[in-house]
Structure formats: structure tokens, C-alpha cells
mmCIF file of C-alpha atoms in Angstrom:
data_model
loop_
_atom_site.group_PDB
_atom_site.id
_atom_site.type_symbol
_atom_site.label_atom_id
_atom_site.label_comp_id
_atom_site.label_asym_id
_atom_site.label_seq_id
_atom_site.Cartn_x
_atom_site.Cartn_y
_atom_site.Cartn_z
ATOM 1 C CA MET A 1 37.204 -20.013 -18.263
ATOM 2 C CA GLN A 2 38.580 -22.541 -20.725
ATOM 3 C CA GLU A 3 37.563 -24.633 -23.758
ATOM 4 C CA HIS A 4 35.541 -21.878 -25.428
ATOM 5 C CA GLU A 5 33.348 -23.081 -28.272
ATOM 6 C CA ILE A 6 30.878 -21.349 -30.594
ATOM 7 C CA VAL A 7 27.628 -23.342 -30.457
ATOM 8 C CA ASP A 8 25.493 -21.698 -33.149
ATOM 9 C CA GLY A 9 27.843 -21.925 -36.132
ATOM 10 C CA GLY A 10 26.031 -19.658 -38.603
ATOM 11 C CA THR A 11 25.632 -16.559 -36.453
ATOM 12 C CA GLY A 12 28.339 -17.053 -33.826
ATOM 13 C CA LYS A 13 26.095 -15.350 -31.293
ATOM 14 C CA TYR A 14 26.572 -17.804 -28.417
ATOM 15 C CA LEU A 15 29.596 -19.565 -26.983
ATOM 16 C CA THR A 16 30.178 -22.117 -24.241
ATOM 17 C CA ALA A 17 33.003 -22.384 -21.726
ATOM 18 C CA LYS A 18 34.119 -24.467 -18.774
ATOM 19 C CA LYS A 19 35.733 -23.357 -15.538
ATOM 20 C CA LYS A 20 39.407 -23.936 -14.987
ATOM 21 C CA ASN A 21 41.197 -24.275 -11.687
ATOM 22 C CA VAL A 22 42.704 -20.968 -10.564
ATOM 23 C CA LYS A 23 45.287 -19.908 -8.031
ATOM 24 C CA GLY A 24 45.610 -16.665 -6.106
ATOM 25 C CA ASP A 25 43.267 -15.018 -3.625
ATOM 26 C CA ILE A 26 41.608 -12.560 -6.008
ATOM 27 C CA LEU A 27 40.847 -15.095 -8.745
ATOM 28 C CA TYR A 28 39.647 -17.555 -6.130
ATOM 29 C CA LYS A 29 37.202 -15.018 -4.665
ATOM 30 C CA ILE A 30 35.528 -14.168 -7.997
ATOM 31 C CA PRO A 31 33.503 -17.403 -8.319
ATOM 32 C CA LYS A 32 32.713 -17.235 -4.606
ATOM 33 C CA GLU A 33 31.057 -13.849 -5.109
ATOM 34 C CA LEU A 34 29.297 -14.779 -8.379
ATOM 35 C CA SER A 35 27.054 -17.702 -7.423
ATOM 36 C CA VAL A 36 26.281 -18.628 -11.042
ATOM 37 C CA ILE A 37 29.995 -19.337 -11.529
ATOM 38 C CA GLY A 38 30.663 -20.793 -8.109
ATOM 39 C CA GLU A 39 27.802 -23.309 -8.232
ATOM 40 C CA ASN A 40 28.004 -24.518 -11.845
ATOM 41 C CA ASP A 41 30.477 -26.213 -14.184
ATOM 42 C CA ILE A 42 29.569 -25.275 -17.765
ATOM 43 C CA PHE A 43 28.303 -21.957 -19.129
ATOM 44 C CA ILE A 44 26.813 -20.461 -22.266
ATOM 45 C CA MET A 45 27.104 -16.722 -22.959
ATOM 46 C CA ASN A 46 26.338 -14.159 -25.654
ATOM 47 C CA ASN A 47 29.572 -13.923 -27.645
ATOM 48 C CA ASP A 48 29.010 -10.334 -28.825
ATOM 49 C CA TYR A 49 29.706 -9.038 -25.305
ATOM 50 C CA PHE A 50 33.384 -9.805 -25.807
ATOM 51 C CA TYR A 51 33.967 -8.000 -29.100
ATOM 52 C CA GLU A 52 31.250 -5.320 -29.497
ATOM 53 C CA PRO A 53 32.184 -2.193 -27.482
ATOM 54 C CA ASP A 54 28.564 -1.012 -27.145
ATOM 55 C CA LYS A 55 27.289 -4.343 -25.752
ATOM 56 C CA VAL A 56 26.883 -3.776 -22.013
ATOM 57 C CA GLN A 57 24.988 -6.875 -20.880
ATOM 58 C CA LEU A 58 26.445 -10.355 -20.518
ATOM 59 C CA ASN A 59 23.904 -13.181 -20.212
ATOM 60 C CA ILE A 60 25.260 -16.273 -18.503
ATOM 61 C CA LEU A 61 23.418 -19.580 -18.264
ATOM 62 C CA GLY A 62 25.185 -22.065 -16.023
ATOM 63 C CA TRP A 63 24.472 -25.686 -15.170
ATOM 64 C CA ILE A 64 26.057 -28.552 -13.277
ATOM 65 C CA ASP A 65 27.732 -31.316 -15.246
ATOM 66 C CA LEU A 66 26.086 -34.449 -13.868
ATOM 67 C CA ASN A 67 28.595 -36.684 -15.626
ATOM 68 C CA LYS A 68 31.031 -36.082 -12.770
ATOM 69 C CA TYR A 69 28.653 -37.995 -10.451
ATOM 70 C CA ILE A 70 28.367 -41.140 -12.612
ATOM 71 C CA GLY A 71 29.093 -44.199 -10.490
ATOM 72 C CA LEU A 72 27.780 -42.694 -7.254
ATOM 73 C CA PRO A 73 24.549 -44.130 -5.744
ATOM 74 C CA ILE A 74 22.334 -41.047 -6.150
ATOM 75 C CA THR A 75 18.534 -41.153 -6.308
ATOM 76 C CA PHE A 76 16.578 -38.144 -7.611
ATOM 77 C CA MET A 77 12.965 -37.859 -6.453
ATOM 78 C CA GLY A 78 10.316 -35.372 -7.506
ATOM 79 C CA ALA A 79 6.687 -35.008 -8.493
ATOM 80 C CA ASN A 80 6.305 -35.531 -12.246
ATOM 81 C CA PHE A 81 10.075 -35.896 -12.515
ATOM 82 C CA GLU A 82 9.947 -36.627 -16.266
ATOM 83 C CA ASN A 83 8.967 -32.977 -16.858
ATOM 84 C CA SER A 84 11.839 -31.547 -14.795
ATOM 85 C CA LEU A 85 14.613 -29.699 -16.600
ATOM 86 C CA ILE A 86 17.336 -31.733 -14.883
ATOM 87 C CA TYR A 87 15.842 -34.879 -16.413
ATOM 88 C CA LYS A 88 15.180 -33.471 -19.884
ATOM 89 C CA ALA A 89 18.748 -32.167 -20.147
ATOM 90 C CA ASN A 90 20.253 -35.510 -19.104
ATOM 91 C CA LEU A 91 17.940 -38.248 -20.393
ATOM 92 C CA SER A 92 20.719 -40.776 -20.926
ATOM 93 C CA LEU A 93 21.997 -40.554 -17.347
ATOM 94 C CA PHE A 94 18.854 -41.698 -15.538
ATOM 95 C CA GLU A 95 17.369 -45.105 -14.838
ATOM 96 C CA LYS A 96 13.864 -45.490 -13.475
ATOM 97 C CA ALA A 97 13.606 -46.782 -9.898
ATOM 98 C CA ASP A 98 10.413 -48.236 -8.385
ATOM 99 C CA LEU A 99 9.809 -47.448 -4.724
ATOM 100 C CA GLU A 100 7.563 -49.394 -2.384
ATOM 101 C CA GLY A 101 5.499 -48.173 0.553
ATOM 102 C CA LEU A 102 4.499 -44.814 -0.925
ATOM 103 C CA LEU A 103 1.255 -43.177 0.206
ATOM 104 C CA THR A 104 -1.767 -43.672 -2.033
ATOM 105 C CA ARG A 105 -4.806 -41.417 -2.225
ATOM 106 C CA THR A 106 -8.244 -42.451 -1.047
ATOM 107 C CA THR A 107 -9.702 -40.419 -3.932
ATOM 108 C CA PRO A 108 -7.684 -39.589 -7.095
ATOM 109 C CA LEU A 109 -6.400 -35.993 -7.130
ATOM 110 C CA ASN A 110 -8.215 -35.208 -10.383
ATOM 111 C CA GLU A 111 -11.541 -35.890 -8.658
ATOM 112 C CA ARG A 112 -10.707 -33.587 -5.769
ATOM 113 C CA LEU A 113 -9.717 -30.447 -7.685
ATOM 114 C CA LYS A 114 -12.341 -28.128 -9.174
ATOM 115 C CA VAL A 115 -10.536 -25.523 -11.283
ATOM 116 C CA TYR A 116 -12.060 -22.247 -12.518
ATOM 117 C CA TYR A 117 -10.343 -20.094 -15.157
ATOM 118 C CA PHE A 118 -10.979 -16.767 -16.915
ATOM 119 C CA SER A 119 -9.208 -16.838 -20.298
ATOM 120 C CA ASN A 120 -10.032 -19.239 -23.133
ATOM 121 C CA LYS A 121 -7.723 -17.696 -25.715
ATOM 122 C CA LYS A 122 -4.724 -16.041 -24.044
ATOM 123 C CA LYS A 123 -1.973 -17.566 -21.922
ATOM 124 C CA LEU A 124 -0.919 -15.404 -19.004
ATOM 125 C CA SER A 125 2.403 -13.610 -19.484
ATOM 126 C CA LYS A 126 4.238 -10.627 -18.033
ATOM 127 C CA GLY A 127 3.679 -8.705 -21.256
ATOM 128 C CA TRP A 128 -0.080 -9.319 -21.125
ATOM 129 C CA LYS A 129 -0.199 -8.145 -17.509
ATOM 130 C CA ASP A 130 1.727 -4.962 -18.355
ATOM 131 C CA ASN A 131 -0.540 -4.138 -21.307
ATOM 132 C CA ASN A 132 -3.934 -5.065 -19.808
ATOM 133 C CA TYR A 133 -4.119 -3.433 -16.395
ATOM 134 C CA GLU A 134 -7.890 -2.891 -16.448
ATOM 135 C CA LYS A 135 -8.721 -6.396 -17.653
ATOM 136 C CA LEU A 136 -6.576 -7.924 -14.924
ATOM 137 C CA ASN A 137 -8.207 -5.553 -12.444
ATOM 138 C CA ASN A 138 -11.578 -7.083 -13.403
ATOM 139 C CA VAL A 139 -10.258 -10.513 -12.431
ATOM 140 C CA TYR A 140 -9.085 -9.285 -9.035
ATOM 141 C CA ASP A 141 -12.379 -7.451 -8.417
ATOM 142 C CA TYR A 142 -14.300 -10.620 -9.230
ATOM 143 C CA LEU A 143 -12.160 -12.722 -6.890
ATOM 144 C CA ASP A 144 -12.381 -10.167 -4.076
ATOM 145 C CA ALA A 145 -16.158 -10.330 -4.255
ATOM 146 C CA GLU A 146 -16.414 -14.089 -4.877
ATOM 147 C CA LEU A 147 -14.112 -15.026 -1.984
ATOM 148 C CA LYS A 148 -15.244 -12.415 0.522
ATOM 149 C CA GLY A 149 -15.181 -13.850 4.035
ATOM 150 C CA GLN A 150 -13.497 -17.103 2.975
ATOM 151 C CA GLY A 151 -10.177 -18.434 4.198
ATOM 152 C CA PHE A 152 -7.884 -19.029 1.219
ATOM 153 C CA TYR A 153 -4.299 -18.632 0.088
ATOM 154 C CA TRP A 154 -3.127 -16.975 -3.125
ATOM 155 C CA THR A 155 -0.094 -15.910 -5.116
ATOM 156 C CA ASN A 156 1.089 -13.745 -7.995
ATOM 157 C CA ASN A 157 4.423 -12.468 -9.265
ATOM 158 C CA GLU A 158 6.446 -10.386 -6.833
ATOM 159 C CA LYS A 159 6.405 -7.231 -8.982
ATOM 160 C CA ASP A 160 2.675 -7.373 -9.817
ATOM 161 C CA LYS A 161 0.773 -4.192 -8.998
ATOM 162 C CA HIS A 162 -2.530 -5.964 -8.306
ATOM 163 C CA LYS A 163 -3.321 -7.770 -5.095
ATOM 164 C CA LEU A 164 -6.263 -9.459 -3.448
ATOM 165 C CA GLN A 165 -7.688 -7.680 -0.428
ATOM 166 C CA GLN A 166 -8.187 -10.854 1.604
ATOM 167 C CA GLY A 167 -6.625 -14.269 2.041
ATOM 168 C CA THR A 168 -2.996 -15.168 2.722
ATOM 169 C CA ARG A 169 -0.386 -14.475 0.057
ATOM 170 C CA ILE A 170 2.443 -17.006 -0.257
ATOM 171 C CA SER A 171 5.269 -17.450 -2.755
ATOM 172 C CA PRO A 172 4.540 -19.167 -6.102
ATOM 173 C CA ASP A 173 7.379 -21.534 -5.206
ATOM 174 C CA ALA A 174 5.378 -23.068 -2.370
ATOM 175 C CA ARG A 175 7.188 -26.367 -1.846
ATOM 176 C CA GLY A 176 7.554 -27.336 1.790
ATOM 177 C CA HIS A 177 4.576 -25.364 3.127
ATOM 178 C CA ASN A 178 2.298 -27.409 5.362
ATOM 179 C CA ASP A 179 0.347 -24.602 7.023
ATOM 180 C CA TYR A 180 -2.587 -24.468 4.605
ATOM 181 C CA LYS A 181 -3.667 -28.107 4.442
ATOM 182 C CA ASP A 182 -7.077 -27.220 5.893
ATOM 183 C CA ARG A 183 -7.821 -24.523 3.257
ATOM 184 C CA HIS A 184 -10.396 -25.426 0.610
ATOM 185 C CA THR A 185 -9.644 -22.592 -1.847
ATOM 186 C CA CYS A 186 -6.581 -21.069 -3.497
ATOM 187 C CA VAL A 187 -5.849 -18.540 -6.268
ATOM 188 C CA TRP A 188 -2.926 -18.660 -8.715
ATOM 189 C CA SER A 189 -2.191 -15.484 -10.701
ATOM 190 C CA ALA A 190 1.502 -16.007 -11.451
ATOM 191 C CA CYS A 191 3.295 -16.627 -14.744
ATOM 192 C CA MET A 192 6.786 -18.061 -15.186
ATOM 193 C CA ARG A 193 7.480 -18.064 -18.908
ATOM 194 C CA PRO A 194 11.173 -17.748 -19.874
ATOM 195 C CA ASP A 195 12.368 -14.700 -21.803
ATOM 196 C CA ASP A 196 13.546 -15.192 -25.393
ATOM 197 C CA THR A 197 17.266 -15.096 -24.568
ATOM 198 C CA GLU A 198 17.022 -17.711 -21.861
ATOM 199 C CA ALA A 199 14.894 -19.964 -24.062
ATOM 200 C CA LYS A 200 17.429 -19.716 -26.895
ATOM 201 C CA LEU A 201 20.347 -20.500 -24.592
ATOM 202 C CA CYS A 202 18.601 -23.592 -23.239
ATOM 203 C CA GLU A 203 17.663 -24.782 -26.709
ATOM 204 C CA LEU A 204 21.220 -24.435 -28.042
ATOM 205 C CA LEU A 205 23.005 -26.055 -25.165
ATOM 206 C CA LEU A 206 20.593 -28.425 -23.469
ATOM 207 C CA LYS A 207 18.102 -29.139 -26.280
ATOM 208 C CA ILE A 208 15.376 -27.823 -23.970
ATOM 209 C CA THR A 209 12.656 -25.662 -25.524
ATOM 210 C CA GLY A 210 10.916 -22.628 -24.090
ATOM 211 C CA GLU A 211 7.801 -24.762 -23.617
ATOM 212 C CA ASP A 212 9.865 -27.267 -21.613
ATOM 213 C CA ILE A 213 10.909 -24.440 -19.286
ATOM 214 C CA HIS A 214 7.341 -23.142 -19.077
ATOM 215 C CA GLN A 215 6.084 -26.609 -18.141
ATOM 216 C CA ALA A 216 8.745 -27.185 -15.497
ATOM 217 C CA ARG A 217 8.531 -23.740 -13.922
ATOM 218 C CA GLU A 218 4.924 -22.661 -14.142
ATOM 219 C CA TYR A 219 2.755 -25.766 -14.407
ATOM 220 C CA GLU A 220 4.795 -27.867 -11.980
ATOM 221 C CA SER A 221 4.937 -24.936 -9.532
ATOM 222 C CA LEU A 222 1.164 -24.502 -9.909
ATOM 223 C CA HIS A 223 0.702 -28.206 -9.137
ATOM 224 C CA GLN A 224 2.798 -27.909 -5.978
ATOM 225 C CA PHE A 225 0.997 -24.677 -5.033
ATOM 226 C CA ALA A 226 -2.430 -26.334 -5.243
ATOM 227 C CA LEU A 227 -1.181 -29.229 -3.126
ATOM 228 C CA ARG A 228 -0.620 -26.919 -0.168
ATOM 229 C CA GLY A 229 -4.403 -26.989 0.456
ATOM 230 C CA ILE A 230 -6.919 -29.632 1.560
ATOM 231 C CA SER A 231 -5.892 -31.772 -1.436
ATOM 232 C CA ARG A 232 -2.597 -32.323 0.414
ATOM 233 C CA GLN A 233 -4.421 -34.661 2.795
ATOM 234 C CA PHE A 234 -4.205 -38.086 1.133
ATOM 235 C CA ASP A 235 -6.985 -39.707 3.155
ATOM 236 C CA SER A 236 -9.468 -36.868 2.585
ATOM 237 C CA THR A 237 -12.246 -36.846 -0.025
ATOM 238 C CA GLU A 238 -13.019 -33.105 0.232
ATOM 239 C CA THR A 239 -12.927 -30.945 -2.888
ATOM 240 C CA GLN A 240 -10.472 -28.091 -3.280
ATOM 241 C CA ILE A 241 -11.371 -25.050 -5.410
ATOM 242 C CA VAL A 242 -8.549 -23.544 -7.489
ATOM 243 C CA TYR A 243 -8.796 -20.283 -9.455
ATOM 244 C CA VAL A 244 -6.277 -19.762 -12.272
ATOM 245 C CA PHE A 245 -6.018 -17.308 -15.149
ATOM 246 C CA ASP A 246 -6.105 -19.375 -18.337
ATOM 247 C CA LYS A 247 -7.351 -22.665 -19.747
ATOM 248 C CA TRP A 248 -3.841 -24.120 -20.133
ATOM 249 C CA GLN A 249 -3.102 -23.630 -16.449
ATOM 250 C CA ALA A 250 -6.435 -25.248 -15.593
ATOM 251 C CA GLU A 251 -5.841 -28.242 -17.865
ATOM 252 C CA SER A 252 -2.423 -28.815 -16.307
ATOM 253 C CA LEU A 253 -4.177 -29.476 -12.973
ATOM 254 C CA SER A 254 -7.391 -31.325 -13.711
ATOM 255 C CA THR A 255 -10.048 -32.350 -16.220
ATOM 256 C CA ASN A 256 -12.701 -30.942 -13.874
ATOM 257 C CA ILE A 257 -12.435 -27.353 -15.112
ATOM 258 C CA GLU A 258 -14.941 -24.557 -15.756
ATOM 259 C CA HIS A 259 -14.665 -21.237 -17.581
ATOM 260 C CA ILE A 260 -15.887 -18.085 -15.803
ATOM 261 C CA PRO A 261 -17.444 -15.980 -18.585
ATOM 262 C CA GLY A 262 -17.965 -12.248 -18.739
ATOM 263 C CA VAL A 263 -15.030 -11.070 -16.593
ATOM 264 C CA LEU A 264 -12.272 -10.419 -19.133
ATOM 265 C CA GLU A 265 -14.350 -9.333 -22.116
ATOM 266 C CA ASN A 266 -15.256 -5.824 -20.975
ATOM 267 C CA VAL A 267 -13.120 -3.138 -19.345
ATOM 268 C CA THR A 268 -15.622 -0.249 -19.316
ATOM 269 C CA GLN A 269 -15.230 1.410 -15.901
ATOM 270 C CA GLY A 270 -13.593 -1.800 -14.728
ATOM 271 C CA VAL A 271 -16.937 -3.577 -14.952
ATOM 272 C CA PRO A 272 -17.032 -7.290 -15.826
ATOM 273 C CA GLY A 273 -19.248 -8.026 -18.801
ATOM 274 C CA ARG A 274 -19.353 -8.329 -22.587
ATOM 275 C CA PRO A 275 -18.933 -5.306 -24.869
ATOM 276 C CA PRO A 276 -21.805 -4.356 -27.174
ATOM 277 C CA GLY A 277 -21.633 -6.150 -30.513
ATOM 278 C CA ALA A 278 -19.304 -8.886 -29.296
ATOM 279 C CA LYS A 279 -19.599 -12.069 -31.326
ATOM 280 C CA ASN A 280 -18.524 -15.702 -31.155
ATOM 281 C CA PHE A 281 -19.451 -16.419 -27.570
ATOM 282 C CA ASN A 282 -21.648 -18.982 -25.878
ATOM 283 C CA LYS A 283 -25.134 -17.593 -25.390
ATOM 284 C CA LEU A 284 -25.865 -17.053 -21.709
ATOM 285 C CA PRO A 285 -29.115 -18.340 -20.199
ATOM 286 C CA GLU A 286 -32.126 -16.097 -19.715
ATOM 287 C CA LEU A 287 -32.706 -15.196 -16.078
ATOM 288 C CA SER A 288 -35.960 -16.457 -14.646
ATOM 289 C CA ASP A 289 -38.641 -13.923 -13.698
ATOM 290 C CA THR A 290 -37.785 -14.370 -10.025
ATOM 291 C CA LYS A 291 -34.074 -13.703 -10.580
ATOM 292 C CA SER A 292 -34.768 -10.801 -12.965
ATOM 293 C CA ARG A 293 -37.015 -9.142 -10.383
ATOM 294 C CA ARG A 294 -34.318 -9.728 -7.772
ATOM 295 C CA PHE A 295 -31.839 -7.753 -9.902
ATOM 296 C CA ASN A 296 -34.404 -4.999 -10.621
ATOM 297 C CA ARG A 297 -35.040 -4.551 -6.889
ATOM 298 C CA TRP A 298 -31.319 -4.168 -6.278
ATOM 299 C CA LYS A 299 -31.017 -1.649 -9.144
ATOM 300 C CA THR A 300 -33.900 0.423 -7.747
ATOM 301 C CA ALA A 301 -32.332 0.405 -4.273
ATOM 302 C CA ASN A 302 -28.893 1.334 -5.658
ATOM 303 C CA PRO A 303 -29.373 4.001 -8.347
ATOM 304 C CA GLY A 304 -25.650 4.806 -8.280
ATOM 305 C CA LEU A 305 -24.883 1.331 -9.661
ATOM 306 C CA GLU A 306 -21.574 1.163 -7.783
ATOM 307 C CA ILE A 307 -19.596 -1.873 -8.922
ATOM 308 C CA ALA A 308 -18.462 -2.783 -5.389
ATOM 309 C CA LEU A 309 -22.066 -2.881 -4.137
ATOM 310 C CA PHE A 310 -23.191 -4.917 -7.122
ATOM 311 C CA LEU A 311 -20.442 -7.533 -6.676
ATOM 312 C CA GLU A 312 -21.334 -7.764 -3.000
ATOM 313 C CA PHE A 313 -24.983 -8.332 -3.955
ATOM 314 C CA LEU A 314 -24.054 -10.857 -6.670
ATOM 315 C CA ASN A 315 -22.093 -13.006 -4.238
ATOM 316 C CA SER A 316 -24.413 -12.655 -1.269
ATOM 317 C CA ASN A 317 -26.547 -15.446 0.181
ATOM 318 C CA THR A 318 -29.479 -13.994 -1.752
ATOM 319 C CA ASN A 319 -27.869 -15.205 -4.977
ATOM 320 C CA ARG A 320 -26.357 -18.451 -3.754
ATOM 321 C CA ASP A 321 -28.729 -20.322 -6.084
ATOM 322 C CA LEU A 322 -27.206 -18.750 -9.222
ATOM 323 C CA SER A 323 -25.086 -20.944 -11.493
ATOM 324 C CA THR A 324 -21.857 -19.585 -12.973
ATOM 325 C CA ASP A 325 -23.624 -18.805 -16.263
ATOM 326 C CA GLU A 326 -26.514 -17.095 -14.443
ATOM 327 C CA LYS A 327 -24.028 -14.928 -12.570
ATOM 328 C CA ALA A 328 -22.497 -13.992 -15.912
ATOM 329 C CA ALA A 329 -25.975 -13.196 -17.264
ATOM 330 C CA MET A 330 -26.632 -10.930 -14.289
ATOM 331 C CA LEU A 331 -23.265 -9.240 -14.899
ATOM 332 C CA VAL A 332 -24.426 -8.502 -18.435
ATOM 333 C CA ARG A 333 -27.715 -7.036 -17.082
ATOM 334 C CA TYR A 334 -25.678 -4.849 -14.748
ATOM 335 C CA ASP A 335 -23.344 -3.725 -17.550
ATOM 336 C CA LYS A 336 -26.308 -2.709 -19.708
ATOM 337 C CA ALA A 337 -27.771 -0.750 -16.817
ATOM 338 C CA VAL A 338 -24.483 1.123 -16.383
ATOM 339 C CA GLN A 339 -24.343 1.971 -20.099
ATOM 340 C CA LYS A 340 -27.909 3.343 -19.982
ATOM 341 C CA LYS A 341 -27.270 5.381 -16.848
ATOM 342 C CA PRO A 342 -27.528 9.142 -17.624
ATOM 343 C CA GLN A 343 -24.099 10.813 -17.572
ATOM 344 C CA MET A 344 -23.683 14.043 -15.634
ATOM 345 C CA GLN A 345 -22.355 16.793 -17.926
ATOM 346 C CA SER A 346 -21.224 20.257 -17.013
ATOM 347 C CA GLU A 347 -22.634 23.158 -19.038
ATOM 348 C CA THR A 348 -20.711 26.336 -19.806
ATOM 349 C CA PRO A 349 -22.849 29.479 -20.239
ATOM 350 C CA THR A 350 -22.556 31.163 -23.639
#
């Protein structure tokens, strides 16, 4: 490395460096083995690694210096390119180019995507997943029941413990896939937020914020993921259903979005529903007499109130006339029935 420079004056926590040409077999092999060094030109690292004996981790962020390509006829193409990190880090190097002959949609994409989401208040993150196993389990249970028998594709993070029992799992980075263009439904349960160290490195060196990274990684990847389905067909007018976790993910895809109530609010026995005494929520509609009797008949026929059987009933053809809010109302009826169910207790003779 050469040309070391402290980039955060006050604290001296981060430094930058450039590669220098080296001679000798061993030194030449090092960057070949470390791809981050072999593939990039400029680096930013945590400076304390070099002078604090107890610091055992070196964080290296590397990027390519595009200035070395100035003068060459290079065209960069990408969906929503203005939100890409390569553009945001090098605004002054790019000139807009207009291309002719591109495909145009018969129906605008926004009118072809119907997006459902579960969370109104919390953005999905790795930390939330780790700390809310049961709540996330409710989401997966709901989707397993809602999508039973349907052909769909889905994704989550590689290390996630939850999984859907049906459908085809593909990578969140789904660019290039063309095998699912006849599928009408997909599920996105991945998050790609940067950690604090990476966000700070990008901000210091490239003037890119953590939100910039989140936009480029998660929301753009979600957009590409959705476009693997029927919406990929430009001349089609068919609607594609997309399930995501939170409102921000939904809004990044479409204005045609709808909240699924009652799934995240209650974790009692893994049952979707709203906890007793909960406030500040939209009042759910009253079930009609016909639909109330329908639920009562199911409850009488299933005194065990097993959640799997209830979800199967809720999403059966019998209840195909229920709106999303009516399904939530029936979930609340079910939750109340579970809470009133007598609990078996063992007695110890005295």
C-alpha cells in the first residue's frame, strides 16, 4: 500500500491507501489471493488495527477508481441507475445517454403489481429477525396457509432459520433469472441493510450514506426480484401479487399496496391476532351473521382449535369471499376462542 491518509481528522479512526506496484512472487500472489485487494484500486481501513495490539479485526472497503477509464467509450446501463452506488460515488463522471428502440410496457408496471405487507411501523432488519422469532414465525405460518397449493417463488436471507414449506426458493440477488416469468405470486423476506462500520466507511470516503446503500442493495434487489415473475412480460396485462415484510419495501415497488393486519401484533402460541387491550389500531369490520355462524361451525367441529387447521379453514374455498379485513376479524375471533379455551392442569395430591 502507499499514500496513506487519515480521513476523519478528529478521531483518526479510518485511513485510506492505494496499491503500489510490487515485485517478487510472494508479494505478487498476495493480491491474487485476497480478491478485495486484487480487484480494487483504493481502500479505506480502520486505523486502530495497526497500532492497538488487542485489535484483531481489520475492516477493508475497496473500490475501483473510475478515473483511470476517462476517455474510453464506456456505457453503463442499469434499472434505476441513478440509485446505484457506482453512480452516487462518481456523479461528476457520468453523462446521460438516451437510447432508442427500448421495449415499452403495454400496461405500466405500477398497475400490474399488487403488494401486501405486514409491518406498518418497523423496517425489517437482521436484528429484528434475531429478536422476534415468534412474530416472524406468524408471518411464515400465514403465508404457508395463504399460498397453499399455489405456484410461487420466494426468498429470504441465507442464514434465516425460517422457511416456507412450499414454492421455489431463489436467491435475493435474482438478476438474470427467466424461469419464473409465468408465476403470478412471489414472497420477499430478505433484508440487506449495511452494518454500522460499512456505512461509516462509505460515508467518509464516498459520501454515500447508509440509506443510499440500503436503497441500492435491498430496494433495487427487491425490484429485480419481483420482475422475475409475470410482470417480466412486457406485453402482458396480468397482475402479479408480491408479499413483503414492511411498508417501506412495499412503497418502493408500487402505490397499489395493502396492509395485512393482525399477523404481527400477537405472538401467543404463535397465533396471529391482536393482544387484549391493544390500542391505536384500525377497527376491524363486524362479521356478518352468515360468516360468524361459519366460524362457529368450524369451532364446534374442531374443539382442539389447532392453528394449522384454522389457517387451512380460513384460506379454503369456503372463505374465498372474505376480504383482507374480514380475515383479520376472523383471526381475532379465533384468538379469543383460544384464550377462553380451558387449560389442562395437573393436580398433585396433598
